[in-house]
Tab-separated table of C-alpha atoms and ligand atoms in Angstrom:
chain	number	residue	atom	x	y	z
A	1266	MET	CA	-0.191	-0.090	-0.261
A	1267	SER	CA	1.361	3.777	-0.916
A	1268	LEU	CA	2.234	5.538	2.005
A	1269	THR	CA	0.906	8.665	0.533
A	1270	ARG	CA	-2.398	7.057	-0.141
A	1271	LYS	CA	-5.617	8.759	1.747
A	1272	ARG	CA	-9.402	7.159	2.054
A	1273	ILE	CA	-11.161	10.194	0.373
A	1274	LEU	CA	-14.589	10.389	0.522
A	1275	VAL	CA	-16.702	11.967	-2.124
A	1276	THR	CA	-20.577	12.963	-1.344
A	1277	GLY	CA	-22.487	13.467	-4.246
A	1278	GLY	CA	-19.630	11.155	-6.622
A	1279	ALA	CA	-22.041	9.966	-8.927
A	1280	GLY	CA	-22.697	13.756	-10.205
A	1281	PHE	CA	-21.151	15.345	-12.890
A	1282	LEU	CA	-18.471	17.059	-10.943
A	1283	GLY	CA	-18.062	14.041	-8.293
A	1284	SER	CA	-17.550	11.398	-10.617
A	1285	HIS	CA	-14.309	13.258	-12.324
A	1286	LEU	CA	-13.030	14.445	-8.928
A	1287	CYS	CA	-13.844	10.900	-8.294
A	1288	GLU	CA	-11.725	9.464	-11.222
A	1289	ARG	CA	-9.027	12.066	-10.813
A	1290	LEU	CA	-8.269	10.735	-6.437
A	1291	LEU	CA	-7.822	7.179	-8.076
A	1292	ARG	CA	-5.151	8.260	-10.335
A	1293	ASP	CA	-3.894	9.815	-7.735
A	1294	GLY	CA	-3.718	7.146	-5.890
A	1295	HIS	CA	-5.703	7.106	-3.361
A	1296	ASP	CA	-8.894	5.396	-1.705
A	1297	VAL	CA	-12.043	6.505	-2.755
A	1298	LEU	CA	-15.524	6.196	-0.985
A	1299	CYS	CA	-18.352	7.835	-3.585
A	1300	VAL	CA	-21.939	8.551	-1.901
A	1301	ASP	CA	-24.888	9.279	-2.976
A	1302	ASN	CA	-28.712	9.410	-3.884
A	1303	TYR	CA	-28.642	9.483	-7.089
A	1304	PHE	CA	-31.040	11.955	-7.579
A	1305	THR	CA	-29.448	14.013	-10.145
A	1306	GLY	CA	-26.268	11.276	-10.404
A	1307	ARG	CA	-26.076	8.644	-11.697
A	1308	LYS	CA	-24.537	5.069	-11.800
A	1309	ASP	CA	-23.573	5.149	-15.530
A	1310	ASN	CA	-21.023	8.638	-14.601
A	1311	ILE	CA	-18.914	6.038	-12.466
A	1312	LEU	CA	-19.558	2.641	-13.946
A	1313	HIS	CA	-15.974	2.360	-15.440
A	1314	LEU	CA	-14.393	2.650	-12.048
A	1315	MET	CA	-16.607	-0.315	-10.310
A	1316	GLU	CA	-13.589	-2.397	-11.439
A	1317	HIS	CA	-11.064	-0.617	-9.554
A	1318	PRO	CA	-9.302	-2.364	-6.515
A	1319	HIS	CA	-9.653	1.151	-4.485
A	1320	PHE	CA	-13.298	2.258	-5.649
A	1321	GLU	CA	-15.944	1.726	-3.223
A	1322	VAL	CA	-19.957	2.998	-4.032
A	1323	MET	CA	-22.657	3.608	-1.255
A	1324	ARG	CA	-26.248	4.462	-1.507
A	1325	HIS	CA	-26.567	7.146	1.289
A	1326	ASP	CA	-28.809	10.500	2.107
A	1327	VAL	CA	-26.419	12.977	3.712
A	1328	THR	CA	-29.384	14.301	5.100
A	1329	TRP	CA	-28.506	11.143	7.202
A	1330	PRO	CA	-25.300	10.696	9.315
A	1331	LEU	CA	-22.896	8.604	8.192
A	1332	TYR	CA	-20.405	6.670	10.161
A	1333	VAL	CA	-16.670	5.604	7.988
A	1334	GLU	CA	-13.154	6.262	8.372
A	1335	VAL	CA	-11.786	8.889	5.842
A	1336	ASP	CA	-8.478	11.173	5.572
A	1337	GLU	CA	-10.707	13.676	3.699
A	1338	ILE	CA	-13.894	14.698	2.667
A	1339	PHE	CA	-15.392	16.529	-0.680
A	1340	ASN	CA	-18.684	17.170	0.442
A	1341	LEU	CA	-20.338	18.131	-3.140
A	1342	ALA	CA	-23.644	16.601	-2.381
A	1343	CYS	CA	-26.540	18.415	-3.392
A	1344	PRO	CA	-28.584	18.962	-6.908
A	1345	ALA	CA	-27.408	21.586	-9.109
A	1346	SER	CA	-29.278	23.218	-12.069
A	1347	PRO	CA	-31.645	25.204	-10.640
A	1348	VAL	CA	-34.520	23.020	-12.788
A	1349	HIS	CA	-33.836	20.167	-10.043
A	1350	TYR	CA	-33.214	22.225	-7.470
A	1351	GLN	CA	-36.170	24.096	-7.253
A	1352	PHE	CA	-38.395	20.255	-7.525
A	1353	ASP	CA	-38.093	20.195	-3.879
A	1354	PRO	CA	-36.861	22.814	-2.752
A	1355	VAL	CA	-37.452	21.503	1.333
A	1356	GLN	CA	-34.468	18.228	0.389
A	1357	THR	CA	-32.365	21.084	-1.616
A	1358	THR	CA	-32.231	23.036	1.889
A	1359	LYS	CA	-31.884	19.895	3.629
A	1360	THR	CA	-29.120	18.483	1.511
A	1361	SER	CA	-27.613	21.898	1.658
A	1362	VAL	CA	-27.625	22.163	5.653
A	1363	ILE	CA	-28.492	19.262	6.965
A	1364	GLY	CA	-25.926	17.354	4.943
A	1365	ALA	CA	-23.217	19.957	6.018
A	1366	ILE	CA	-23.775	19.324	9.638
A	1367	ASN	CA	-23.724	15.896	9.195
A	1368	MET	CA	-20.531	15.569	7.215
A	1369	LEU	CA	-18.720	18.562	9.340
A	1370	GLY	CA	-19.636	16.337	12.371
A	1371	LEU	CA	-18.081	13.385	10.686
A	1372	ALA	CA	-14.794	16.231	9.508
A	1373	LYS	CA	-14.791	16.426	13.634
A	1374	ARG	CA	-14.931	12.738	14.573
A	1375	VAL	CA	-12.111	11.258	12.590
A	1376	GLY	CA	-10.443	14.354	12.219
A	1377	ALA	CA	-10.347	14.978	8.524
A	1378	LYS	CA	-10.007	17.668	6.200
A	1379	ILE	CA	-13.323	18.695	4.307
A	1380	MET	CA	-13.867	20.702	1.379
A	1381	GLN	CA	-17.644	22.613	0.659
A	1382	ALA	CA	-18.704	23.334	-2.817
A	1383	SER	CA	-20.018	26.783	-2.198
A	1384	THR	CA	-21.561	28.144	-4.998
A	1385	SER	CA	-21.490	31.554	-7.032
A	1386	GLU	CA	-24.807	31.885	-5.937
A	1387	VAL	CA	-23.767	32.885	-2.339
A	1388	TYR	CA	-23.611	36.725	-4.482
A	1389	GLY	CA	-27.087	36.285	-5.886
A	1390	ASP	CA	-27.718	38.556	-8.826
A	1391	PRO	CA	-24.679	40.877	-7.844
A	1392	THR	CA	-23.870	44.613	-7.521
A	1393	VAL	CA	-19.991	44.073	-7.506
A	1394	HIS	CA	-18.973	43.239	-10.477
A	1395	PRO	CA	-16.764	40.587	-11.209
A	1396	GLN	CA	-17.402	38.925	-8.103
A	1397	THR	CA	-14.332	39.361	-5.412
A	1398	GLU	CA	-15.025	36.432	-2.063
A	1399	GLU	CA	-14.942	40.024	0.204
A	1400	TYR	CA	-18.347	40.590	-1.435
A	1401	ARG	CA	-21.221	39.495	0.998
A	1402	GLY	CA	-23.923	39.166	-1.905
A	1403	ASN	CA	-27.475	40.027	-3.248
A	1404	VAL	CA	-29.207	37.459	-2.488
A	1405	ASN	CA	-33.250	37.411	-2.842
A	1406	PRO	CA	-33.979	35.154	0.097
A	1407	LEU	CA	-38.050	34.333	-0.501
A	1408	GLY	CA	-37.776	33.426	-4.188
A	1409	PRO	CA	-37.122	30.200	-5.879
A	1410	ARG	CA	-33.792	29.913	-6.277
A	1411	ALA	CA	-33.453	30.659	-2.296
A	1412	CYS	CA	-33.440	27.486	-1.157
A	1413	TYR	CA	-30.078	26.418	-3.203
A	1414	ASP	CA	-28.718	30.199	-2.597
A	1415	GLU	CA	-29.595	30.278	1.442
A	1416	GLY	CA	-28.999	26.827	1.910
A	1417	LYS	CA	-25.393	27.087	0.321
A	1418	ARG	CA	-24.954	30.225	2.499
A	1419	CYS	CA	-25.728	28.979	5.508
A	1420	ALA	CA	-23.587	25.882	4.907
A	1421	GLU	CA	-20.989	28.009	4.819
A	1422	THR	CA	-21.593	29.490	7.840
A	1423	LEU	CA	-21.225	26.080	9.271
A	1424	PHE	CA	-18.120	25.494	7.936
A	1425	PHE	CA	-16.990	28.824	9.331
A	1426	ASP	CA	-18.458	27.685	13.262
A	1427	TYR	CA	-16.957	24.081	13.152
A	1428	TYR	CA	-13.204	26.033	12.244
A	1429	ARG	CA	-13.435	28.364	14.923
A	1430	GLN	CA	-15.311	25.804	17.394
A	1431	HIS	CA	-14.062	22.619	16.740
A	1432	LYS	CA	-10.938	23.728	14.955
A	1433	THR	CA	-12.001	21.465	12.140
A	1434	ALA	CA	-9.373	22.015	8.946
A	1435	ILE	CA	-11.844	23.337	6.205
A	1436	LYS	CA	-11.899	24.821	3.042
A	1437	VAL	CA	-14.638	26.319	0.843
A	1438	ALA	CA	-14.713	26.679	-3.344
A	1439	ARG	CA	-16.946	28.529	-4.419
A	1440	ILE	CA	-17.654	27.418	-7.698
A	1441	PHE	CA	-18.687	29.872	-10.801
A	1442	ASN	CA	-20.476	27.567	-13.666
A	1443	THR	CA	-19.117	24.645	-14.766
A	1444	TYR	CA	-19.793	22.542	-18.074
A	1445	GLY	CA	-18.111	18.933	-19.499
A	1446	PRO	CA	-18.902	15.688	-20.213
A	1447	ARG	CA	-21.073	13.681	-18.129
A	1448	MET	CA	-23.432	16.401	-17.000
A	1449	HIS	CA	-27.060	15.613	-17.150
A	1450	PRO	CA	-28.645	15.728	-20.731
A	1451	ASN	CA	-31.925	16.975	-19.166
A	1452	ASP	CA	-30.460	18.955	-16.516
A	1453	GLY	CA	-31.716	21.811	-17.813
A	1454	ARG	CA	-28.197	24.412	-17.121
A	1455	VAL	CA	-27.431	25.950	-20.123
A	1456	VAL	CA	-24.382	24.851	-21.551
A	1457	SER	CA	-25.499	20.982	-21.627
A	1458	ASN	CA	-29.317	22.586	-22.687
A	1459	PHE	CA	-28.113	23.847	-25.674
A	1460	ILE	CA	-25.758	21.349	-27.302
A	1461	VAL	CA	-28.401	19.000	-26.690
A	1462	GLN	CA	-31.127	21.141	-28.379
A	1463	ALA	CA	-28.281	21.683	-31.518
A	1464	LEU	CA	-27.466	18.364	-31.662
A	1465	ARG	CA	-30.983	17.309	-31.681
A	1466	GLY	CA	-31.696	20.119	-34.454
A	1467	GLU	CA	-34.243	21.799	-31.687
A	1468	ASP	CA	-35.340	25.261	-31.481
A	1469	ILE	CA	-32.402	26.513	-28.909
A	1470	THR	CA	-34.283	28.433	-25.658
A	1471	LEU	CA	-32.993	31.644	-24.568
A	1472	TYR	CA	-34.050	32.883	-21.887
A	1473	GLY	CA	-34.797	36.812	-21.680
A	1474	ASP	CA	-32.978	38.689	-24.012
A	1475	GLY	CA	-29.596	36.429	-23.605
A	1476	MET	CA	-27.833	40.085	-22.429
A	1477	GLN	CA	-27.435	38.672	-19.342
A	1478	THR	CA	-23.591	36.910	-18.632
A	1479	ARG	CA	-21.985	33.902	-17.119
A	1480	ALA	CA	-17.823	32.827	-17.251
A	1481	PHE	CA	-17.567	28.975	-18.165
A	1482	CYS	CA	-15.047	27.024	-16.729
A	1483	TYR	CA	-14.308	23.549	-17.753
A	1484	VAL	CA	-14.890	20.890	-15.630
A	1485	ASP	CA	-10.591	18.987	-15.813
A	1486	ASP	CA	-9.828	22.971	-14.745
A	1487	LEU	CA	-12.304	22.718	-11.738
A	1488	ILE	CA	-11.025	19.689	-10.813
A	1489	GLU	CA	-7.574	20.852	-10.512
A	1490	GLY	CA	-8.425	23.647	-8.531
A	1491	PHE	CA	-10.127	21.483	-5.827
A	1492	ILE	CA	-7.039	19.287	-5.552
A	1493	ARG	CA	-4.781	22.234	-4.893
A	1494	LEU	CA	-7.131	24.001	-2.403
A	1495	MET	CA	-7.442	20.455	-0.299
A	1496	ALA	CA	-3.716	20.056	-0.561
A	1497	THR	CA	-3.105	23.688	1.676
A	1498	GLY	CA	-1.989	23.769	5.008
A	1499	PRO	CA	-4.666	24.915	7.883
A	1500	GLU	CA	-4.222	28.296	7.198
A	1501	VAL	CA	-6.094	27.984	3.790
A	1502	THR	CA	-9.452	27.687	4.426
A	1503	GLY	CA	-11.506	29.489	1.340
A	1504	PRO	CA	-13.577	31.107	0.592
A	1505	ILE	CA	-11.871	31.112	-2.458
A	1506	ASN	CA	-13.829	31.605	-5.913
A	1507	ILE	CA	-13.274	29.079	-8.469
A	1508	GLY	CA	-13.829	29.638	-12.449
A	1509	ASN	CA	-12.920	30.568	-15.657
A	1510	PRO	CA	-13.095	34.767	-15.720
A	1511	HIS	CA	-14.040	34.656	-19.330
A	1512	GLU	CA	-17.251	36.214	-20.155
A	1513	ILE	CA	-20.102	36.306	-22.241
A	1514	PRO	CA	-23.930	36.650	-23.051
A	1515	VAL	CA	-25.543	33.648	-22.505
A	1516	ARG	CA	-26.857	34.783	-26.407
A	1517	GLU	CA	-22.945	34.415	-27.550
A	1518	LEU	CA	-22.389	30.744	-26.362
A	1519	ALA	CA	-26.041	30.304	-28.305
A	1520	GLU	CA	-23.943	31.104	-30.724
A	1521	ARG	CA	-20.952	29.952	-30.719
A	1522	VAL	CA	-22.693	26.082	-29.547
A	1523	ILE	CA	-24.925	26.957	-33.121
A	1524	ALA	CA	-21.190	27.455	-35.226
A	1525	LEU	CA	-19.802	24.513	-33.565
A	1526	THR	CA	-22.781	21.583	-33.885
A	1527	GLY	CA	-23.096	23.210	-37.614
A	1528	ALA	CA	-26.921	22.575	-36.126
A	1529	ARG	CA	-29.670	24.500	-37.860
A	1530	SER	CA	-31.633	25.467	-34.642
A	1531	LYS	CA	-33.316	28.564	-34.297
A	1532	ILE	CA	-32.661	31.266	-31.674
A	1533	VAL	CA	-36.317	30.959	-29.348
A	1534	HIS	CA	-36.721	33.571	-26.482
A	1535	ARG	CA	-38.849	32.427	-23.437
A	1536	PRO	CA	-39.077	34.241	-20.527
A	1537	LEU	CA	-36.388	34.835	-18.081
A	1538	PRO	CA	-37.049	33.228	-14.797
A	1539	GLN	CA	-37.171	35.046	-11.775
A	1540	ASP	CA	-33.653	35.676	-9.633
A	1541	ASP	CA	-31.373	35.674	-12.721
A	1542	PRO	CA	-28.670	36.955	-12.094
A	1543	LEU	CA	-27.925	39.530	-14.540
A	1544	GLN	CA	-24.581	39.004	-14.196
A	1545	ARG	CA	-21.684	36.588	-12.865
A	1546	CYS	CA	-17.764	36.721	-13.534
A	1547	PRO	CA	-15.438	35.832	-11.116
A	1548	ASP	CA	-12.425	37.545	-9.519
A	1549	ILE	CA	-9.969	34.882	-9.152
A	1550	SER	CA	-6.714	37.063	-7.693
A	1551	MET	CA	-6.903	34.611	-5.150
A	1552	ALA	CA	-7.142	31.657	-6.621
A	1553	ARG	CA	-4.169	32.280	-8.520
A	1554	SER	CA	-1.922	34.071	-5.335
A	1555	VAL	CA	-3.138	31.141	-3.173
A	1556	LEU	CA	-3.148	28.039	-5.137
A	1557	GLY	CA	-1.048	28.841	-7.888
A	1558	TRP	CA	-4.029	28.345	-10.488
A	1559	GLU	CA	-5.711	29.896	-12.984
A	1560	PRO	CA	-8.030	27.700	-15.686
A	1561	LYS	CA	-6.247	26.394	-18.783
A	1562	VAL	CA	-9.467	25.333	-21.568
A	1563	ASP	CA	-10.514	28.002	-22.804
A	1564	LEU	CA	-14.422	27.882	-24.554
A	1565	GLU	CA	-14.315	26.398	-27.775
A	1566	THR	CA	-11.717	23.988	-26.499
A	1567	GLY	CA	-13.976	22.427	-23.630
A	1568	LEU	CA	-17.536	22.942	-26.024
A	1569	THR	CA	-15.599	21.022	-28.857
A	1570	ARG	CA	-15.136	18.367	-25.922
A	1571	ALA	CA	-18.576	18.375	-24.036
A	1572	THR	CA	-20.216	17.792	-27.417
A	1573	ALA	CA	-18.321	15.319	-28.765
A	1574	TYR	CA	-19.691	13.746	-25.330
A	1575	PHE	CA	-22.919	14.502	-25.922
A	1576	ARG	CA	-22.829	13.318	-29.397
A	1577	GLN	CA	-21.799	9.697	-28.661
A	1578	LEU	CA	-25.033	9.607	-25.508
A	1579	LEU	CA	-27.507	10.868	-27.777
A	1580	ALA	CA	-25.951	8.351	-30.474
A	1581	ASP	CA	-25.927	5.408	-28.345
A	1582	SER	CA	-29.553	6.473	-27.165
A	1583	GLY	CA	-30.608	6.555	-31.178
A	1584	GLN	CA	-31.599	10.316	-30.738
A	1585	ILE	CA	-29.587	11.293	-33.108
A	1586	ALA	CA	-27.888	9.437	-36.278
A	1587	ASP	CA	-23.723	8.917	-35.238
A	1588	ARG	CA	-22.226	10.790	-37.437
B	1140	NAD	P1	-24.860	16.550	-10.252
B	1140	NAD	O1	-26.448	17.148	-9.346
B	1140	NAD	O2	-24.183	16.304	-11.220
B	1140	NAD	O3	-24.396	16.130	-8.784
B	1140	NAD	C1	-25.014	16.292	-7.570
B	1140	NAD	C2	-25.000	15.042	-6.822
B	1140	NAD	O4	-25.083	14.898	-5.816
B	1140	NAD	C3	-25.688	14.032	-7.701
B	1140	NAD	O5	-25.202	12.592	-8.010
B	1140	NAD	C4	-27.087	13.422	-7.196
B	1140	NAD	O6	-27.465	12.414	-6.455
B	1140	NAD	C5	-26.254	13.871	-5.498
B	1140	NAD	N1	-27.253	14.530	-4.170
B	1140	NAD	C6	-27.965	14.939	-4.223
B	1140	NAD	N2	-28.332	15.292	-3.041
B	1140	NAD	C7	-27.845	14.188	-2.320
B	1140	NAD	C8	-28.095	13.243	-1.086
B	1140	NAD	N3	-29.255	14.809	0.043
B	1140	NAD	N4	-27.274	13.102	-0.438
B	1140	NAD	C9	-26.503	12.090	-1.703
B	1140	NAD	N5	-25.886	12.643	-2.287
B	1140	NAD	C10	-26.548	13.469	-3.187
B	1140	NAD	O7	-24.577	18.349	-9.845
B	1140	NAD	P2	-22.838	18.855	-9.988
B	1140	NAD	O8	-22.701	19.934	-11.163
B	1140	NAD	O9	-21.513	17.437	-10.048
B	1140	NAD	O10	-22.434	20.011	-8.309
B	1140	NAD	C11	-21.402	19.368	-7.774
B	1140	NAD	C12	-21.605	19.999	-6.298
B	1140	NAD	O11	-20.914	21.122	-7.216
B	1140	NAD	C13	-22.821	20.733	-5.968
B	1140	NAD	O12	-22.434	20.727	-4.514
B	1140	NAD	C14	-23.449	21.980	-6.273
B	1140	NAD	O13	-24.234	22.919	-5.787
B	1140	NAD	C15	-21.648	22.577	-7.026
B	1140	NAD	N6	-21.625	23.491	-7.808
B	1140	NAD	C16	-21.636	22.778	-9.381
B	1140	NAD	C17	-21.748	24.366	-10.114
B	1140	NAD	C18	-21.746	23.737	-11.498
B	1140	NAD	O14	-21.637	24.045	-12.503
B	1140	NAD	N7	-21.188	22.541	-11.713
B	1140	NAD	C19	-21.384	25.443	-9.968
B	1140	NAD	C20	-21.563	25.731	-8.083
B	1140	NAD	C21	-21.717	24.758	-7.544
B	1141	UDP	N1	-30.497	29.729	-19.580
B	1141	UDP	C1	-30.947	29.955	-21.006
B	1141	UDP	N2	-31.450	28.523	-21.511
B	1141	UDP	C2	-31.711	27.436	-20.520
B	1141	UDP	C3	-31.185	27.502	-19.797
B	1141	UDP	C4	-30.976	28.596	-19.161
B	1141	UDP	O1	-30.846	30.791	-21.907
B	1141	UDP	O2	-32.104	26.821	-22.011
B	1141	UDP	C5	-30.150	31.103	-18.730
B	1141	UDP	C6	-30.707	30.866	-17.795
B	1141	UDP	O3	-31.110	32.051	-17.691
B	1141	UDP	C7	-29.302	31.810	-16.856
B	1141	UDP	C8	-28.310	31.111	-17.691
B	1141	UDP	O4	-29.053	30.603	-19.318
B	1141	UDP	O5	-29.173	33.414	-17.174
B	1141	UDP	C9	-27.273	30.606	-17.134
B	1141	UDP	O6	-27.940	29.065	-16.555
B	1141	UDP	P1	-27.687	28.184	-15.757
B	1141	UDP	O7	-30.004	27.402	-15.565
B	1141	UDP	O8	-27.293	27.476	-16.393
B	1141	UDP	O9	-27.172	28.292	-14.392
B	1141	UDP	P2	-27.372	29.350	-13.356
B	1141	UDP	O10	-26.100	30.278	-13.773
B	1141	UDP	O11	-28.378	30.158	-13.538
B	1141	UDP	O12	-27.536	28.642	-11.864
């Protein structure tokens, strides 16, 4: 057994980001315990890891206590797409808040380091642009996104209370829009929606006038940020923004996806959902200086890889002709 092999728990490990993280941790020589209730995650995302001798999967809901022995915890369990987290908003808040309490309790008991997958949504519809970590945000606590935004904000509070009260070794990553292979094809997020619509030759659904902005990070870059953050000493707690600062209007994303796929899809407008942030872009100065990290994969390359994934997925399920 390797002397540097750690026992690492990934909650939400069968999801989009979780499955890439499990893969990376196994590649780095660790023992990985993937915990998931399969609400938005899929066994297909981790099927290729099942035979790995250092990979273990447990069906479990993080709103219930978990008793395992591990050295590190990445707490990713929580639906991330607005469509999914608004489907059962009470369960979303429970997952963020009770899930954080359970995982922090576990970290405290076994003395594990723990990283929280927090989100740019803690900034709400931001009045400071680009968003720095000091910005306290502009979240509507009563709207349809609040179950997610306030759940994640409360989870951050719990992380810092465990840090102050119990000296738990915490890390809080604020993740900005991330995309790539293994996003759920029906998960409703903009990159997967646009690519899947384009590949099926359907209309591209642009919400509002499409002038709202986002900055899209490719999944491999994000995972590298997670690994670097977890490797830091106890003085680094975050919160720390991890995302790609290349900001574009959502309309431009639609146009780029149409050009990239060669689709004949038309852009059709749908109403802008309530509380949809008008602009979002990370200030990653802290990630650059503390982690020596910045994204490497540009949008064209990332979209090309994501498109290849969705093309194969849709071809395998007979939804488009294989080309
Ligand atoms: P995802 O929906 O693909 O993954 C979430 C995983 O958590 C799924 O496998 C789901 O089944 C599991 N899960 C949900 N509730 C659970 C529960 N109660 N118990 C156990 N497992 C549960 O989403 P993702 O994009 O991989 O996001 C992972 C994490 O990163 C989430 O916490 C999300 O809030 C955060 N995040 C993601 C993004 C992004 O752009 N992808 C941005 C900001 C934050
Ligand atoms: N969006 C869109 N069409 C879609 C899905 C999303 O225009 O089919 C917009 C959405 O209104 C938002 C942006 O794309 O302005 C990003 O949405 P997503 O759900 O991916 O993530 P968010 O950043 O809003 O959490």
